[in-house]
Amino acid sequence: ETGVTQTPRHLVMGMTNKKSLKCEQHLGHNAMYWYKQSAKKPLELMFVYNFKEQTENNSVPSRFSPECPNSSHLFLHLHTLQPEDSALYLCASSQGGAPTLHFGNGTRLTVT
Amino acid sequence: QQQVKQSPQSLIVQKGGISIINCAYENTAFDYFPWYQQFPGKGPALLIAIRPDVSEKKEGRFTISFNKSAKQFSLHIMDSQPGDSATYFCAATPGGSTLGRLYFGRGTQLTVWP
């Protein structure tokens, strides 16, 4: 496989569930990101990891917990979510400080 | 405060026509301006990008026009095709190692009718 792969593609969860989103990049990049995409809103940067270290947390609620075990894998652990958290969650990677992001196809999350 | 303002929100163009999407910014530290294209069910993908030292960049049917003094840039799609129907996002990022810190516009949904 090439590029950035996200699983699952779709996820429906109740407000009391715990689930995780997975992202894997096959581009040899060292930086990875989580973005939230809601209808008619700009893409919102959530977290940035550089060489497995979190370098940015964009005031994201603690019910979202990221994990980056290595430069190729990124997880987003979800618990006690709210219906307004329903959105498309996009993972991206880049080579260091290069401004070009490579996105996965996202996980469509629905919180019921 | 929205860093990059994009218009229109939606655009309908006839096949063969010109599609124009506009963006404006305030932060003079921005020095890289990419456009991303997103098809339904897919993530955004880089389409074309420009730096402020040039006023225009063309790649095939896609052209970015950049006006540094007005702090505006636009995407022109010549000879628009139904396959161009997608959502387009402009973005901007400041110079230096920004770890991909991009500020996105809200997006423009383009529909090209055959």
Tab-separated table of C-alpha atoms in Angstrom:
chain	number	residue	atom	x	y	z
A	1	GLU	CA	0.000	0.000	0.000
A	2	THR	CA	1.020	3.572	-0.550
A	3	GLY	CA	-0.008	6.914	0.887
A	4	VAL	CA	-1.989	7.408	4.058
A	5	THR	CA	-4.472	4.749	5.154
A	6	GLN	CA	-7.200	5.307	7.719
A	7	THR	CA	-9.409	2.736	9.396
A	8	PRO	CA	-12.255	2.319	9.888
A	9	ARG	CA	-13.849	4.304	7.065
A	10	HIS	CA	-17.104	4.663	8.966
A	11	LEU	CA	-17.821	4.485	12.688
A	12	VAL	CA	-21.035	4.837	14.629
A	13	MET	CA	-20.715	5.018	18.383
A	14	GLY	CA	-22.822	5.865	21.363
A	15	MET	CA	-21.896	8.602	23.772
A	16	THR	CA	-20.655	6.121	26.370
A	17	ASN	CA	-18.536	4.003	24.020
A	18	LYS	CA	-14.772	3.928	23.664
A	19	LYS	CA	-13.330	3.509	20.200
A	20	SER	CA	-10.099	4.249	18.357
A	21	LEU	CA	-9.265	5.574	14.920
A	22	LYS	CA	-6.127	4.319	13.205
A	23	CYS	CA	-3.863	5.973	10.668
A	24	GLU	CA	-0.827	4.538	8.903
A	25	GLN	CA	1.429	6.337	6.458
A	26	HIS	CA	3.699	4.603	3.959
A	27	LEU	CA	5.482	7.738	2.729
A	28	GLY	CA	8.431	7.790	5.089
A	29	HIS	CA	7.279	11.077	6.593
A	30	ASN	CA	8.132	12.053	10.143
A	31	ALA	CA	5.203	14.356	10.955
A	32	MET	CA	1.584	13.276	11.373
A	33	TYR	CA	-1.615	15.197	12.038
A	34	TRP	CA	-5.242	14.804	13.006
A	35	TYR	CA	-7.747	17.190	11.407
A	36	LYS	CA	-11.501	17.472	11.969
A	37	GLN	CA	-13.698	18.301	8.980
A	38	SER	CA	-17.228	19.507	9.648
A	39	ALA	CA	-19.678	20.697	7.025
A	40	LYS	CA	-19.147	24.272	5.847
A	41	LYS	CA	-16.281	24.881	8.270
A	42	PRO	CA	-12.551	25.129	7.664
A	43	LEU	CA	-10.524	22.045	8.394
A	44	GLU	CA	-9.604	22.186	12.067
A	45	LEU	CA	-6.147	21.094	13.132
A	46	MET	CA	-6.379	18.943	16.263
A	47	PHE	CA	-2.956	17.455	16.936
A	48	VAL	CA	0.538	17.473	15.457
A	49	TYR	CA	3.235	14.877	16.032
A	50	ASN	CA	6.837	15.245	14.899
A	51	PHE	CA	9.115	12.236	15.312
A	52	LYS	CA	6.512	10.660	17.655
A	53	GLU	CA	6.460	13.724	19.928
A	54	GLN	CA	3.308	15.797	20.232
A	55	THR	CA	4.127	19.333	19.226
A	56	GLU	CA	0.659	20.824	19.106
A	57	ASN	CA	-2.662	20.295	20.809
A	58	ASN	CA	-5.086	22.795	19.381
A	59	SER	CA	-7.262	23.121	22.505
A	60	VAL	CA	-8.893	19.791	21.825
A	61	PRO	CA	-11.208	18.381	24.551
A	62	SER	CA	-9.715	15.571	26.597
A	63	ARG	CA	-12.313	13.112	25.287
A	64	PHE	CA	-9.997	12.944	22.264
A	65	SER	CA	-6.690	11.278	23.117
A	66	PRO	CA	-3.991	10.870	20.458
A	67	GLU	CA	-1.231	8.301	20.439
A	68	CYS	CA	1.775	8.079	18.132
A	69	PRO	CA	3.837	4.942	18.824
A	70	ASN	CA	6.150	5.568	15.844
A	71	SER	CA	6.481	7.889	12.862
A	72	SER	CA	4.269	5.671	10.683
A	73	HIS	CA	1.289	5.142	12.975
A	74	LEU	CA	-1.140	7.510	14.610
A	75	PHE	CA	-4.208	6.744	16.703
A	76	LEU	CA	-7.073	8.823	17.997
A	77	HIS	CA	-8.744	7.322	21.057
A	78	LEU	CA	-12.317	8.422	21.595
A	79	HIS	CA	-14.407	8.254	24.757
A	80	THR	CA	-17.536	9.891	26.063
A	81	LEU	CA	-18.085	11.786	22.846
A	82	GLN	CA	-20.885	14.238	22.141
A	83	PRO	CA	-23.180	14.336	19.101
A	84	GLU	CA	-21.432	17.526	17.936
A	85	ASP	CA	-18.247	15.496	17.581
A	86	SER	CA	-19.782	13.783	14.558
A	87	ALA	CA	-17.539	14.713	11.630
A	88	LEU	CA	-14.975	13.415	9.176
A	89	TYR	CA	-11.644	12.866	10.908
A	90	LEU	CA	-8.680	13.171	8.612
A	91	CYS	CA	-5.151	12.006	9.194
A	92	ALA	CA	-2.292	13.610	7.287
A	93	SER	CA	1.466	13.359	7.098
A	94	SER	CA	4.305	15.551	5.902
A	95	GLN	CA	8.049	15.435	5.639
A	96	GLY	CA	9.263	17.568	8.509
A	97	GLY	CA	8.394	21.192	8.079
A	98	ALA	CA	7.437	20.846	4.414
A	99	PRO	CA	4.141	22.654	3.834
A	100	THR	CA	2.557	19.910	1.747
A	101	LEU	CA	0.168	17.608	3.595
A	102	HIS	CA	-0.787	14.152	2.365
A	103	PHE	CA	-4.229	13.217	3.617
A	104	GLY	CA	-5.924	9.889	4.155
A	105	ASN	CA	-9.533	9.374	3.093
A	106	GLY	CA	-10.810	9.928	6.596
A	107	THR	CA	-13.071	8.203	9.100
A	108	ARG	CA	-16.689	9.312	9.040
A	109	LEU	CA	-17.704	9.361	12.699
A	110	THR	CA	-21.306	9.497	13.859
A	111	VAL	CA	-22.031	9.872	17.571
A	112	THR	CA	-25.542	8.842	18.574
B	1	GLN	CA	-10.825	34.640	13.720
B	2	GLN	CA	-10.744	33.047	10.320
B	3	GLN	CA	-7.262	33.359	8.836
B	4	VAL	CA	-8.245	32.619	5.238
B	5	LYS	CA	-11.577	33.688	3.741
B	6	GLN	CA	-12.850	31.818	0.703
B	7	SER	CA	-15.672	32.530	-1.715
B	8	PRO	CA	-18.025	31.511	-3.146
B	9	GLN	CA	-19.308	28.690	-0.975
B	10	SER	CA	-20.702	26.911	-4.022
B	11	LEU	CA	-20.238	27.340	-7.759
B	12	ILE	CA	-22.063	25.896	-10.735
B	13	VAL	CA	-20.355	26.108	-14.106
B	14	GLN	CA	-21.211	24.732	-17.503
B	15	LYS	CA	-18.795	22.340	-19.157
B	16	GLY	CA	-16.121	24.283	-21.001
B	17	GLY	CA	-16.563	27.376	-18.849
B	18	ILE	CA	-14.137	29.046	-16.463
B	19	SER	CA	-14.420	28.393	-12.727
B	20	ILE	CA	-13.022	31.077	-10.430
B	21	ILE	CA	-12.599	30.709	-6.670
B	22	ASN	CA	-11.257	33.544	-4.556
B	23	CYS	CA	-9.400	33.690	-1.257
B	24	ALA	CA	-8.157	36.497	0.952
B	25	TYR	CA	-5.843	36.591	3.950
B	26	GLU	CA	-4.553	39.105	6.491
B	27	ASN	CA	-1.400	37.582	7.929
B	28	THR	CA	1.573	38.968	5.995
B	29	ALA	CA	3.739	36.178	7.399
B	30	PHE	CA	2.018	33.702	5.085
B	31	ASP	CA	4.359	32.720	2.279
B	32	TYR	CA	2.950	29.532	0.789
B	33	PHE	CA	-0.530	29.239	-0.674
B	34	PRO	CA	-1.734	25.794	-1.751
B	35	TRP	CA	-5.041	24.686	-3.171
B	36	TYR	CA	-6.467	21.312	-2.253
B	37	GLN	CA	-9.076	19.346	-4.178
B	38	GLN	CA	-11.412	16.926	-2.413
B	39	PHE	CA	-13.720	14.417	-4.077
B	40	PRO	CA	-16.596	12.818	-2.150
B	41	GLY	CA	-15.357	10.023	0.086
B	42	LYS	CA	-11.746	11.057	-0.335
B	43	GLY	CA	-9.304	13.180	1.604
B	44	PRO	CA	-8.068	16.524	0.262
B	45	ALA	CA	-5.185	16.291	-2.214
B	46	LEU	CA	-2.754	19.023	-3.202
B	47	LEU	CA	-3.734	20.497	-6.565
B	48	ILE	CA	-1.420	23.453	-7.100
B	49	ALA	CA	0.494	25.918	-4.920
B	50	ILE	CA	2.199	29.289	-5.201
B	51	ARG	CA	4.677	31.427	-3.283
B	52	PRO	CA	4.280	35.221	-3.182
B	53	ASP	CA	7.365	35.925	-5.279
B	54	VAL	CA	5.352	35.173	-8.445
B	55	SER	CA	2.008	36.564	-9.547
B	56	GLU	CA	0.784	33.550	-11.456
B	57	LYS	CA	1.352	29.830	-11.663
B	58	LYS	CA	-0.176	27.566	-14.262
B	59	GLU	CA	-0.423	23.797	-14.354
B	60	GLY	CA	-2.495	22.500	-17.209
B	61	ARG	CA	-6.011	23.915	-16.930
B	62	PHE	CA	-5.416	25.170	-13.384
B	63	THR	CA	-3.971	28.627	-12.687
B	64	ILE	CA	-3.333	30.470	-9.441
B	65	SER	CA	-3.344	34.260	-9.627
B	66	PHE	CA	-1.693	36.014	-6.687
B	67	ASN	CA	-2.022	39.664	-5.689
B	68	LYS	CA	0.381	40.332	-2.826
B	69	SER	CA	-0.593	43.954	-2.250
B	70	ALA	CA	-4.281	43.066	-2.000
B	71	LYS	CA	-3.538	39.889	-0.034
B	72	GLN	CA	-5.728	37.890	-2.362
B	73	PHE	CA	-5.267	34.817	-4.485
B	74	SER	CA	-7.563	32.897	-6.753
B	75	LEU	CA	-7.880	29.595	-8.568
B	76	HIS	CA	-8.968	29.578	-12.185
B	77	ILE	CA	-10.056	26.359	-13.851
B	78	MET	CA	-10.133	26.750	-17.601
B	79	ASP	CA	-12.313	24.546	-19.822
B	80	SER	CA	-14.033	23.123	-16.730
B	81	GLN	CA	-15.009	19.458	-16.987
B	82	PRO	CA	-17.553	17.351	-15.090
B	83	GLY	CA	-14.585	15.486	-13.582
B	84	ASP	CA	-13.544	18.746	-11.909
B	85	SER	CA	-16.671	18.618	-9.743
B	86	ALA	CA	-15.274	18.551	-6.225
B	87	THR	CA	-14.719	20.738	-3.179
B	88	TYR	CA	-11.770	23.101	-3.408
B	89	PHE	CA	-9.942	24.511	-0.391
B	90	CYS	CA	-7.453	27.335	-0.391
B	91	ALA	CA	-4.907	27.443	2.389
B	92	ALA	CA	-1.989	29.469	3.637
B	93	THR	CA	0.985	28.839	5.857
B	94	PRO	CA	3.730	31.040	7.297
B	95	GLY	CA	7.365	30.632	6.417
B	96	GLY	CA	9.902	28.492	8.190
B	97	SER	CA	9.374	25.036	9.598
B	98	THR	CA	5.699	25.114	10.388
B	99	LEU	CA	5.170	21.367	10.587
B	100	GLY	CA	2.442	21.637	8.008
B	101	ARG	CA	0.514	24.275	9.938
B	102	LEU	CA	-1.984	25.181	7.254
B	103	TYR	CA	-4.880	27.595	7.648
B	104	PHE	CA	-7.731	26.488	5.401
B	105	GLY	CA	-10.637	28.346	3.869
B	106	ARG	CA	-14.159	26.972	4.276
B	107	GLY	CA	-14.170	25.360	0.866
B	108	THR	CA	-16.023	25.834	-2.417
B	109	GLN	CA	-18.205	23.093	-3.806
B	110	LEU	CA	-17.828	23.170	-7.587
B	111	THR	CA	-20.354	21.475	-9.851
B	112	VAL	CA	-19.649	21.333	-13.572
B	113	TRP	CA	-22.710	20.486	-15.680
B	114	PRO	CA	-22.180	18.509	-18.876
